[in-house]
């Protein structure tokens, strides 16, 4: 087994450069989704002062188990004599969100391992038949899983927007006080969650495109295990230090 030799040349080639982009995209993917925290607000007017509005808030965050997010009035404020804690948002989208974030974290870790292999053990990588093939198979699987996880998360995000939007008034209108007037007030912007979906599909594109460059390093493309460097986007053998 060859010793560790730092060689940054692979990062200048498409195989290594795209791997860096994949690593960065995975960070943005799980950070923008896993770090989200938002709230939705409704306002209630109670008799006899129907002109006086009082606000109740439901806070939700990753992993988006909305059915555990109950409405909370301001501390010490009685809003229409209603037990607002018994009213929760509708839906549990934790499976799609956790699948997406967990997969992005695994991709992040794999990219680190692959970059260490490219930078420190490129001689071993080029001389081996198994390592490029493993890299190629992982790349294909990751491309498919990016498609599946991002599509599932995008659908879940659409449902989350509906469940925390204007429709919540019809769903949680308090039955204990029929004279109370409730209407939707606001919900936290979900721009960062939209960004997470964008980075998911971007990652799928990066991994799908990189599959060709990984394939060229395998014995399937080059049975003699002779690799074409610069001109074809491959990695030139590193010079020793």
PDB file of C-alpha atoms in Angstrom:
ATOM      1  CA  UNK A   1       0.000   0.000   0.000  1.00  0.00           C
ATOM      2  CA  UNK A   2       1.383   3.383  -1.015  1.00  0.00           C
ATOM      3  CA  UNK A   3       2.102   5.905   1.690  1.00  0.00           C
ATOM      4  CA  UNK A   4       0.185   9.118   2.164  1.00  0.00           C
ATOM      5  CA  UNK A   5       1.373  11.757  -0.324  1.00  0.00           C
ATOM      6  CA  UNK A   6      -0.317  15.146  -0.509  1.00  0.00           C
ATOM      7  CA  UNK A   7      -0.984  16.055  -4.114  1.00  0.00           C
ATOM      8  CA  UNK A   8      -3.493  18.799  -4.908  1.00  0.00           C
ATOM      9  CA  UNK A   9      -3.406  18.251  -8.669  1.00  0.00           C
ATOM     10  CA  UNK A  10      -6.494  15.957  -8.615  1.00  0.00           C
ATOM     11  CA  UNK A  11      -8.536  18.890  -7.298  1.00  0.00           C
ATOM     12  CA  UNK A  12      -7.682  20.816 -10.464  1.00  0.00           C
ATOM     13  CA  UNK A  13      -9.140  18.050 -12.606  1.00  0.00           C
ATOM     14  CA  UNK A  14     -12.872  17.608 -13.121  1.00  0.00           C
ATOM     15  CA  UNK A  15     -13.063  14.424 -11.052  1.00  0.00           C
ATOM     16  CA  UNK A  16     -11.699  16.119  -7.946  1.00  0.00           C
ATOM     17  CA  UNK A  17     -13.151  19.577  -8.587  1.00  0.00           C
ATOM     18  CA  UNK A  18     -16.706  18.267  -8.942  1.00  0.00           C
ATOM     19  CA  UNK A  19     -16.226  16.251  -5.763  1.00  0.00           C
ATOM     20  CA  UNK A  20     -15.475  19.501  -3.927  1.00  0.00           C
ATOM     21  CA  UNK A  21     -18.671  21.008  -5.357  1.00  0.00           C
ATOM     22  CA  UNK A  22     -20.617  17.935  -4.231  1.00  0.00           C
ATOM     23  CA  UNK A  23     -19.178  18.335  -0.745  1.00  0.00           C
ATOM     24  CA  UNK A  24     -20.205  22.005  -0.580  1.00  0.00           C
ATOM     25  CA  UNK A  25     -23.680  21.307  -1.977  1.00  0.00           C
ATOM     26  CA  UNK A  26     -24.296  18.640   0.662  1.00  0.00           C
ATOM     27  CA  UNK A  27     -23.443  21.120   3.420  1.00  0.00           C
ATOM     28  CA  UNK A  28     -25.964  23.656   2.132  1.00  0.00           C
ATOM     29  CA  UNK A  29     -28.548  20.901   1.622  1.00  0.00           C
ATOM     30  CA  UNK A  30     -28.635  19.611   5.197  1.00  0.00           C
ATOM     31  CA  UNK A  31     -27.907  22.978   6.822  1.00  0.00           C
ATOM     32  CA  UNK A  32     -30.767  24.869   5.144  1.00  0.00           C
ATOM     33  CA  UNK A  33     -33.256  22.110   5.984  1.00  0.00           C
ATOM     34  CA  UNK A  34     -32.055  20.880   9.374  1.00  0.00           C
ATOM     35  CA  UNK A  35     -31.515  24.365  10.780  1.00  0.00           C
ATOM     36  CA  UNK A  36     -34.981  25.741  10.006  1.00  0.00           C
ATOM     37  CA  UNK A  37     -37.308  27.069  12.694  1.00  0.00           C
ATOM     38  CA  UNK A  38     -40.509  28.915  11.981  1.00  0.00           C
ATOM     39  CA  UNK A  39     -43.915  29.799  13.342  1.00  0.00           C
ATOM     40  CA  UNK A  40     -47.438  30.404  12.148  1.00  0.00           C
ATOM     41  CA  UNK A  41     -49.809  32.860  13.801  1.00  0.00           C
ATOM     42  CA  UNK A  42     -53.547  33.277  13.939  1.00  0.00           C
ATOM     43  CA  UNK A  43     -55.486  36.111  15.488  1.00  0.00           C
ATOM     44  CA  UNK A  44     -58.704  35.738  17.424  1.00  0.00           C
ATOM     45  CA  UNK A  45     -61.391  38.284  18.283  1.00  0.00           C
ATOM     46  CA  UNK A  46     -63.585  37.477  21.248  1.00  0.00           C
ATOM     47  CA  UNK A  47     -67.024  38.810  22.234  1.00  0.00           C
ATOM     48  CA  UNK A  48     -67.916  41.349  23.316  1.00  0.00           C
ATOM     49  CA  UNK A  49     -64.770  43.101  22.021  1.00  0.00           C
ATOM     50  CA  UNK A  50     -64.645  41.756  18.479  1.00  0.00           C
ATOM     51  CA  UNK A  51     -62.445  44.674  17.445  1.00  0.00           C
ATOM     52  CA  UNK A  52     -59.676  43.535  19.804  1.00  0.00           C
ATOM     53  CA  UNK A  53     -57.374  40.941  18.241  1.00  0.00           C
ATOM     54  CA  UNK A  54     -55.245  38.527  20.243  1.00  0.00           C
ATOM     55  CA  UNK A  55     -52.507  36.370  18.739  1.00  0.00           C
ATOM     56  CA  UNK A  56     -51.726  32.692  19.245  1.00  0.00           C
ATOM     57  CA  UNK A  57     -48.610  31.094  17.801  1.00  0.00           C
ATOM     58  CA  UNK A  58     -47.536  27.595  16.808  1.00  0.00           C
ATOM     59  CA  UNK A  59     -43.782  27.039  16.511  1.00  0.00           C
ATOM     60  CA  UNK A  60     -42.469  24.304  14.210  1.00  0.00           C
ATOM     61  CA  UNK A  61     -39.010  23.204  13.138  1.00  0.00           C
ATOM     62  CA  UNK A  62     -37.025  20.276  11.751  1.00  0.00           C
ATOM     63  CA  UNK A  63     -37.963  17.393  11.568  1.00  0.00           C
ATOM     64  CA  UNK A  64     -41.416  18.954  10.953  1.00  0.00           C
ATOM     65  CA  UNK A  65     -43.665  16.853  13.165  1.00  0.00           C
ATOM     66  CA  UNK A  66     -46.400  19.436  12.837  1.00  0.00           C
ATOM     67  CA  UNK A  67     -48.858  17.328  14.817  1.00  0.00           C
ATOM     68  CA  UNK A  68     -46.706  18.040  17.878  1.00  0.00           C
ATOM     69  CA  UNK A  69     -46.723  21.834  17.376  1.00  0.00           C
ATOM     70  CA  UNK A  70     -49.506  23.283  19.528  1.00  0.00           C
ATOM     71  CA  UNK A  71     -50.736  26.851  19.564  1.00  0.00           C
ATOM     72  CA  UNK A  72     -49.575  28.997  22.454  1.00  0.00           C
ATOM     73  CA  UNK A  73     -51.086  32.329  23.514  1.00  0.00           C
ATOM     74  CA  UNK A  74     -48.808  35.000  24.955  1.00  0.00           C
ATOM     75  CA  UNK A  75     -47.850  34.291  28.589  1.00  0.00           C
ATOM     76  CA  UNK A  76     -50.563  35.339  31.010  1.00  0.00           C
ATOM     77  CA  UNK A  77     -53.057  36.188  28.255  1.00  0.00           C
ATOM     78  CA  UNK A  78     -56.482  34.538  28.076  1.00  0.00           C
ATOM     79  CA  UNK A  79     -57.544  34.308  24.447  1.00  0.00           C
ATOM     80  CA  UNK A  80     -61.309  33.756  24.211  1.00  0.00           C
ATOM     81  CA  UNK A  81     -61.358  31.286  27.140  1.00  0.00           C
ATOM     82  CA  UNK A  82     -59.981  28.588  24.846  1.00  0.00           C
ATOM     83  CA  UNK A  83     -57.411  25.948  25.727  1.00  0.00           C
ATOM     84  CA  UNK A  84     -55.203  26.645  22.712  1.00  0.00           C
ATOM     85  CA  UNK A  85     -52.639  24.014  23.656  1.00  0.00           C
ATOM     86  CA  UNK A  86     -55.111  21.356  22.567  1.00  0.00           C
ATOM     87  CA  UNK A  87     -55.005  22.650  18.999  1.00  0.00           C
ATOM     88  CA  UNK A  88     -52.083  21.484  16.895  1.00  0.00           C
ATOM     89  CA  UNK A  89     -51.013  21.738  13.288  1.00  0.00           C
ATOM     90  CA  UNK A  90     -51.806  18.856  10.968  1.00  0.00           C
ATOM     91  CA  UNK A  91     -49.305  16.423   9.470  1.00  0.00           C
ATOM     92  CA  UNK A  92     -46.065  14.595  10.204  1.00  0.00           C
ATOM     93  CA  UNK A  93     -43.376  15.134   7.565  1.00  0.00           C
ATOM     94  CA  UNK A  94     -40.436  13.906   9.619  1.00  0.00           C
ATOM     95  CA  UNK A  95     -39.756  10.829   7.458  1.00  0.00           C
ATOM     96  CA  UNK A  96     -39.125  12.836   4.277  1.00  0.00           C
ATOM     97  CA  UNK A  97     -37.165  15.559   6.078  1.00  0.00           C
ATOM     98  CA  UNK A  98     -34.988  13.136   8.046  1.00  0.00           C
ATOM     99  CA  UNK A  99     -34.330  10.972   5.011  1.00  0.00           C
ATOM    100  CA  UNK A 100     -33.177  14.028   3.078  1.00  0.00           C
ATOM    101  CA  UNK A 101     -30.974  15.449   5.846  1.00  0.00           C
ATOM    102  CA  UNK A 102     -29.506  12.084   6.868  1.00  0.00           C
ATOM    103  CA  UNK A 103     -28.595  11.239   3.299  1.00  0.00           C
ATOM    104  CA  UNK A 104     -27.012  14.678   2.808  1.00  0.00           C
ATOM    105  CA  UNK A 105     -24.881  14.122   5.929  1.00  0.00           C
ATOM    106  CA  UNK A 106     -23.721  10.720   4.641  1.00  0.00           C
ATOM    107  CA  UNK A 107     -22.832  12.330   1.311  1.00  0.00           C
ATOM    108  CA  UNK A 108     -20.874  14.997   3.176  1.00  0.00           C
ATOM    109  CA  UNK A 109     -18.858  12.319   4.993  1.00  0.00           C
ATOM    110  CA  UNK A 110     -18.297  10.272   1.844  1.00  0.00           C
ATOM    111  CA  UNK A 111     -17.031  13.325  -0.040  1.00  0.00           C
ATOM    112  CA  UNK A 112     -14.490  13.977   2.713  1.00  0.00           C
ATOM    113  CA  UNK A 113     -13.260  10.372   2.496  1.00  0.00           C
ATOM    114  CA  UNK A 114     -13.115  10.498  -1.308  1.00  0.00           C
ATOM    115  CA  UNK A 115     -11.205  13.788  -1.313  1.00  0.00           C
ATOM    116  CA  UNK A 116      -8.682  12.395   1.172  1.00  0.00           C
ATOM    117  CA  UNK A 117      -8.245   9.424  -1.145  1.00  0.00           C
ATOM    118  CA  UNK A 118      -7.790  11.653  -4.201  1.00  0.00           C
ATOM    119  CA  UNK A 119      -5.367  14.010  -2.482  1.00  0.00           C
ATOM    120  CA  UNK A 120      -3.364  11.566  -0.408  1.00  0.00           C
ATOM    121  CA  UNK A 121      -3.573   8.165  -2.069  1.00  0.00           C
ATOM    122  CA  UNK A 122      -4.045   8.835  -5.762  1.00  0.00           C
ATOM    123  CA  UNK A 123      -1.331   6.321  -6.680  1.00  0.00           C
ATOM    124  CA  UNK A 124      -3.290   3.654  -4.834  1.00  0.00           C
ATOM    125  CA  UNK A 125      -6.530   4.787  -6.488  1.00  0.00           C
ATOM    126  CA  UNK A 126      -5.078   4.658  -9.995  1.00  0.00           C
ATOM    127  CA  UNK A 127      -3.337   1.321  -9.476  1.00  0.00           C
ATOM    128  CA  UNK A 128      -6.423  -0.359  -8.066  1.00  0.00           C
ATOM    129  CA  UNK A 129      -9.292  -1.867 -10.017  1.00  0.00           C
ATOM    130  CA  UNK A 130     -11.648  -2.020  -7.045  1.00  0.00           C
ATOM    131  CA  UNK A 131     -11.461   1.541  -5.722  1.00  0.00           C
ATOM    132  CA  UNK A 132     -12.548   3.294  -8.952  1.00  0.00           C
ATOM    133  CA  UNK A 133     -15.309   0.715  -9.393  1.00  0.00           C
ATOM    134  CA  UNK A 134     -16.556   1.264  -5.834  1.00  0.00           C
ATOM    135  CA  UNK A 135     -16.437   5.001  -6.414  1.00  0.00           C
ATOM    136  CA  UNK A 136     -18.437   4.581  -9.626  1.00  0.00           C
ATOM    137  CA  UNK A 137     -21.129   2.421  -8.007  1.00  0.00           C
ATOM    138  CA  UNK A 138     -21.454   4.821  -5.062  1.00  0.00           C
ATOM    139  CA  UNK A 139     -21.770   7.718  -7.508  1.00  0.00           C
ATOM    140  CA  UNK A 140     -24.635   6.031  -9.368  1.00  0.00           C
ATOM    141  CA  UNK A 141     -26.430   5.113  -6.143  1.00  0.00           C
ATOM    142  CA  UNK A 142     -25.960   8.626  -4.748  1.00  0.00           C
ATOM    143  CA  UNK A 143     -27.385  10.174  -7.922  1.00  0.00           C
ATOM    144  CA  UNK A 144     -30.507   8.035  -7.627  1.00  0.00           C
ATOM    145  CA  UNK A 145     -30.908   8.691  -3.892  1.00  0.00           C
ATOM    146  CA  UNK A 146     -30.525  12.445  -4.413  1.00  0.00           C
ATOM    147  CA  UNK A 147     -33.421  12.248  -6.879  1.00  0.00           C
ATOM    148  CA  UNK A 148     -35.588  10.195  -4.517  1.00  0.00           C
ATOM    149  CA  UNK A 149     -34.839  12.110  -1.317  1.00  0.00           C
ATOM    150  CA  UNK A 150     -35.133  15.556  -2.903  1.00  0.00           C
ATOM    151  CA  UNK A 151     -38.397  14.698  -4.665  1.00  0.00           C
ATOM    152  CA  UNK A 152     -39.863  13.366  -1.418  1.00  0.00           C
ATOM    153  CA  UNK A 153     -38.678  16.433   0.493  1.00  0.00           C
ATOM    154  CA  UNK A 154     -40.023  18.811  -2.170  1.00  0.00           C
ATOM    155  CA  UNK A 155     -43.466  17.171  -1.916  1.00  0.00           C
ATOM    156  CA  UNK A 156     -43.329  17.331   1.881  1.00  0.00           C
ATOM    157  CA  UNK A 157     -42.362  21.011   1.745  1.00  0.00           C
ATOM    158  CA  UNK A 158     -45.377  21.758  -0.426  1.00  0.00           C
ATOM    159  CA  UNK A 159     -47.618  20.049   2.133  1.00  0.00           C
ATOM    160  CA  UNK A 160     -45.927  21.913   4.998  1.00  0.00           C
ATOM    161  CA  UNK A 161     -46.679  25.242   3.327  1.00  0.00           C
ATOM    162  CA  UNK A 162     -50.328  24.256   2.993  1.00  0.00           C
ATOM    163  CA  UNK A 163     -50.551  22.959   6.566  1.00  0.00           C
ATOM    164  CA  UNK A 164     -49.106  26.169   8.027  1.00  0.00           C
ATOM    165  CA  UNK A 165     -50.851  28.606   5.691  1.00  0.00           C
ATOM    166  CA  UNK A 166     -54.322  30.105   5.387  1.00  0.00           C
ATOM    167  CA  UNK A 167     -56.088  26.742   5.645  1.00  0.00           C
ATOM    168  CA  UNK A 168     -55.206  26.300   9.304  1.00  0.00           C
ATOM    169  CA  UNK A 169     -58.088  28.570  10.350  1.00  0.00           C
ATOM    170  CA  UNK A 170     -60.635  26.114   8.969  1.00  0.00           C
ATOM    171  CA  UNK A 171     -58.854  23.215  10.649  1.00  0.00           C
ATOM    172  CA  UNK A 172     -58.344  24.567  14.164  1.00  0.00           C
ATOM    173  CA  UNK A 173     -61.301  26.940  14.626  1.00  0.00           C
ATOM    174  CA  UNK A 174     -62.100  26.450  18.326  1.00  0.00           C
ATOM    175  CA  UNK A 175     -65.354  24.623  18.863  1.00  0.00           C
ATOM    176  CA  UNK A 176     -65.528  25.681  22.498  1.00  0.00           C
ATOM    177  CA  UNK A 177     -66.336  29.249  21.535  1.00  0.00           C
ATOM    178  CA  UNK A 178     -68.407  29.549  18.393  1.00  0.00           C
ATOM    179  CA  UNK A 179     -68.562  33.329  18.627  1.00  0.00           C
ATOM    180  CA  UNK A 180     -64.790  33.749  18.414  1.00  0.00           C
ATOM    181  CA  UNK A 181     -63.574  35.029  15.079  1.00  0.00           C
ATOM    182  CA  UNK A 182     -60.247  33.568  13.978  1.00  0.00           C
ATOM    183  CA  UNK A 183     -58.208  34.420  10.926  1.00  0.00           C
ATOM    184  CA  UNK A 184     -54.750  33.686   9.620  1.00  0.00           C
ATOM    185  CA  UNK A 185     -52.117  36.269  10.448  1.00  0.00           C
ATOM    186  CA  UNK A 186     -48.670  35.211   9.193  1.00  0.00           C
ATOM    187  CA  UNK A 187     -46.177  32.390   8.749  1.00  0.00           C
ATOM    188  CA  UNK A 188     -42.386  32.448   8.693  1.00  0.00           C
ATOM    189  CA  UNK A 189     -40.856  32.652   5.235  1.00  0.00           C
ATOM    190  CA  UNK A 190     -39.659  29.275   4.004  1.00  0.00           C
ATOM    191  CA  UNK A 191     -37.072  30.607   1.585  1.00  0.00           C
ATOM    192  CA  UNK A 192     -34.278  28.584   3.174  1.00  0.00           C
ATOM    193  CA  UNK A 193     -36.318  25.402   2.718  1.00  0.00           C
ATOM    194  CA  UNK A 194     -36.791  26.274  -0.943  1.00  0.00           C
ATOM    195  CA  UNK A 195     -33.019  26.641  -1.154  1.00  0.00           C
ATOM    196  CA  UNK A 196     -32.581  23.179   0.357  1.00  0.00           C
ATOM    197  CA  UNK A 197     -34.676  21.696  -2.452  1.00  0.00           C
ATOM    198  CA  UNK A 198     -32.629  23.582  -5.035  1.00  0.00           C
ATOM    199  CA  UNK A 199     -29.385  22.240  -3.584  1.00  0.00           C
ATOM    200  CA  UNK A 200     -30.860  18.748  -3.564  1.00  0.00           C
ATOM    201  CA  UNK A 201     -31.531  18.793  -7.298  1.00  0.00           C
ATOM    202  CA  UNK A 202     -28.212  20.568  -7.890  1.00  0.00           C
ATOM    203  CA  UNK A 203     -26.459  17.765  -6.027  1.00  0.00           C
ATOM    204  CA  UNK A 204     -28.250  15.184  -8.146  1.00  0.00           C
ATOM    205  CA  UNK A 205     -26.996  16.958 -11.276  1.00  0.00           C
ATOM    206  CA  UNK A 206     -23.431  17.148  -9.957  1.00  0.00           C
ATOM    207  CA  UNK A 207     -23.323  13.475  -9.018  1.00  0.00           C
ATOM    208  CA  UNK A 208     -24.910  12.435 -12.295  1.00  0.00           C
ATOM    209  CA  UNK A 209     -22.409  14.488 -14.282  1.00  0.00           C
ATOM    210  CA  UNK A 210     -19.481  13.257 -12.242  1.00  0.00           C
ATOM    211  CA  UNK A 211     -20.454   9.637 -12.930  1.00  0.00           C
ATOM    212  CA  UNK A 212     -18.838   9.917 -16.377  1.00  0.00           C
ATOM    213  CA  UNK A 213     -15.499  11.076 -14.999  1.00  0.00           C
ATOM    214  CA  UNK A 214     -15.499   8.366 -12.340  1.00  0.00           C
ATOM    215  CA  UNK A 215     -16.437   5.789 -14.979  1.00  0.00           C
ATOM    216  CA  UNK A 216     -13.401   6.739 -17.072  1.00  0.00           C
ATOM    217  CA  UNK A 217     -11.156   5.703 -14.177  1.00  0.00           C
ATOM    218  CA  UNK A 218     -12.663   2.202 -13.985  1.00  0.00           C
ATOM    219  CA  UNK A 219     -11.604  -0.939 -15.805  1.00  0.00           C
ATOM    220  CA  UNK A 220     -14.938  -0.845 -17.665  1.00  0.00           C
ATOM    221  CA  UNK A 221     -13.721   2.140 -19.662  1.00  0.00           C
ATOM    222  CA  UNK A 222     -10.041   1.281 -19.612  1.00  0.00           C
ATOM    223  CA  UNK A 223      -9.548  -2.494 -19.293  1.00  0.00           C
ATOM    224  CA  UNK A 224      -5.780  -2.150 -19.311  1.00  0.00           C
ATOM    225  CA  UNK A 225      -6.110   0.212 -16.330  1.00  0.00           C
ATOM    226  CA  UNK A 226      -4.350   2.894 -18.360  1.00  0.00           C
ATOM    227  CA  UNK A 227      -5.913   6.228 -17.619  1.00  0.00           C
ATOM    228  CA  UNK A 228      -6.208   9.200 -19.908  1.00  0.00           C
ATOM    229  CA  UNK A 229      -5.143  12.367 -18.087  1.00  0.00           C
ATOM    230  CA  UNK A 230      -5.870  16.059 -18.692  1.00  0.00           C
ATOM    231  CA  UNK A 231      -7.161  15.982 -22.234  1.00  0.00           C
ATOM    232  CA  UNK A 232     -10.113  13.725 -21.350  1.00  0.00           C
ATOM    233  CA  UNK A 233     -10.865  15.058 -17.887  1.00  0.00           C
ATOM    234  CA  UNK A 234      -9.069  12.246 -16.066  1.00  0.00           C
ATOM    235  CA  UNK A 235      -6.489  12.577 -13.324  1.00  0.00           C
ATOM    236  CA  UNK A 236      -2.843  12.509 -14.115  1.00  0.00           C
ATOM    237  CA  UNK A 237      -0.705  10.336 -11.837  1.00  0.00           C
ATOM    238  CA  UNK A 238       0.708  12.399  -8.972  1.00  0.00           C
ATOM    239  CA  UNK A 239       4.337  13.221  -8.684  1.00  0.00           C
ATOM    240  CA  UNK A 240       5.993  12.140  -5.444  1.00  0.00           C
ATOM    241  CA  UNK A 241       6.951  14.679  -2.850  1.00  0.00           C
TER     242      UNK A 241
END
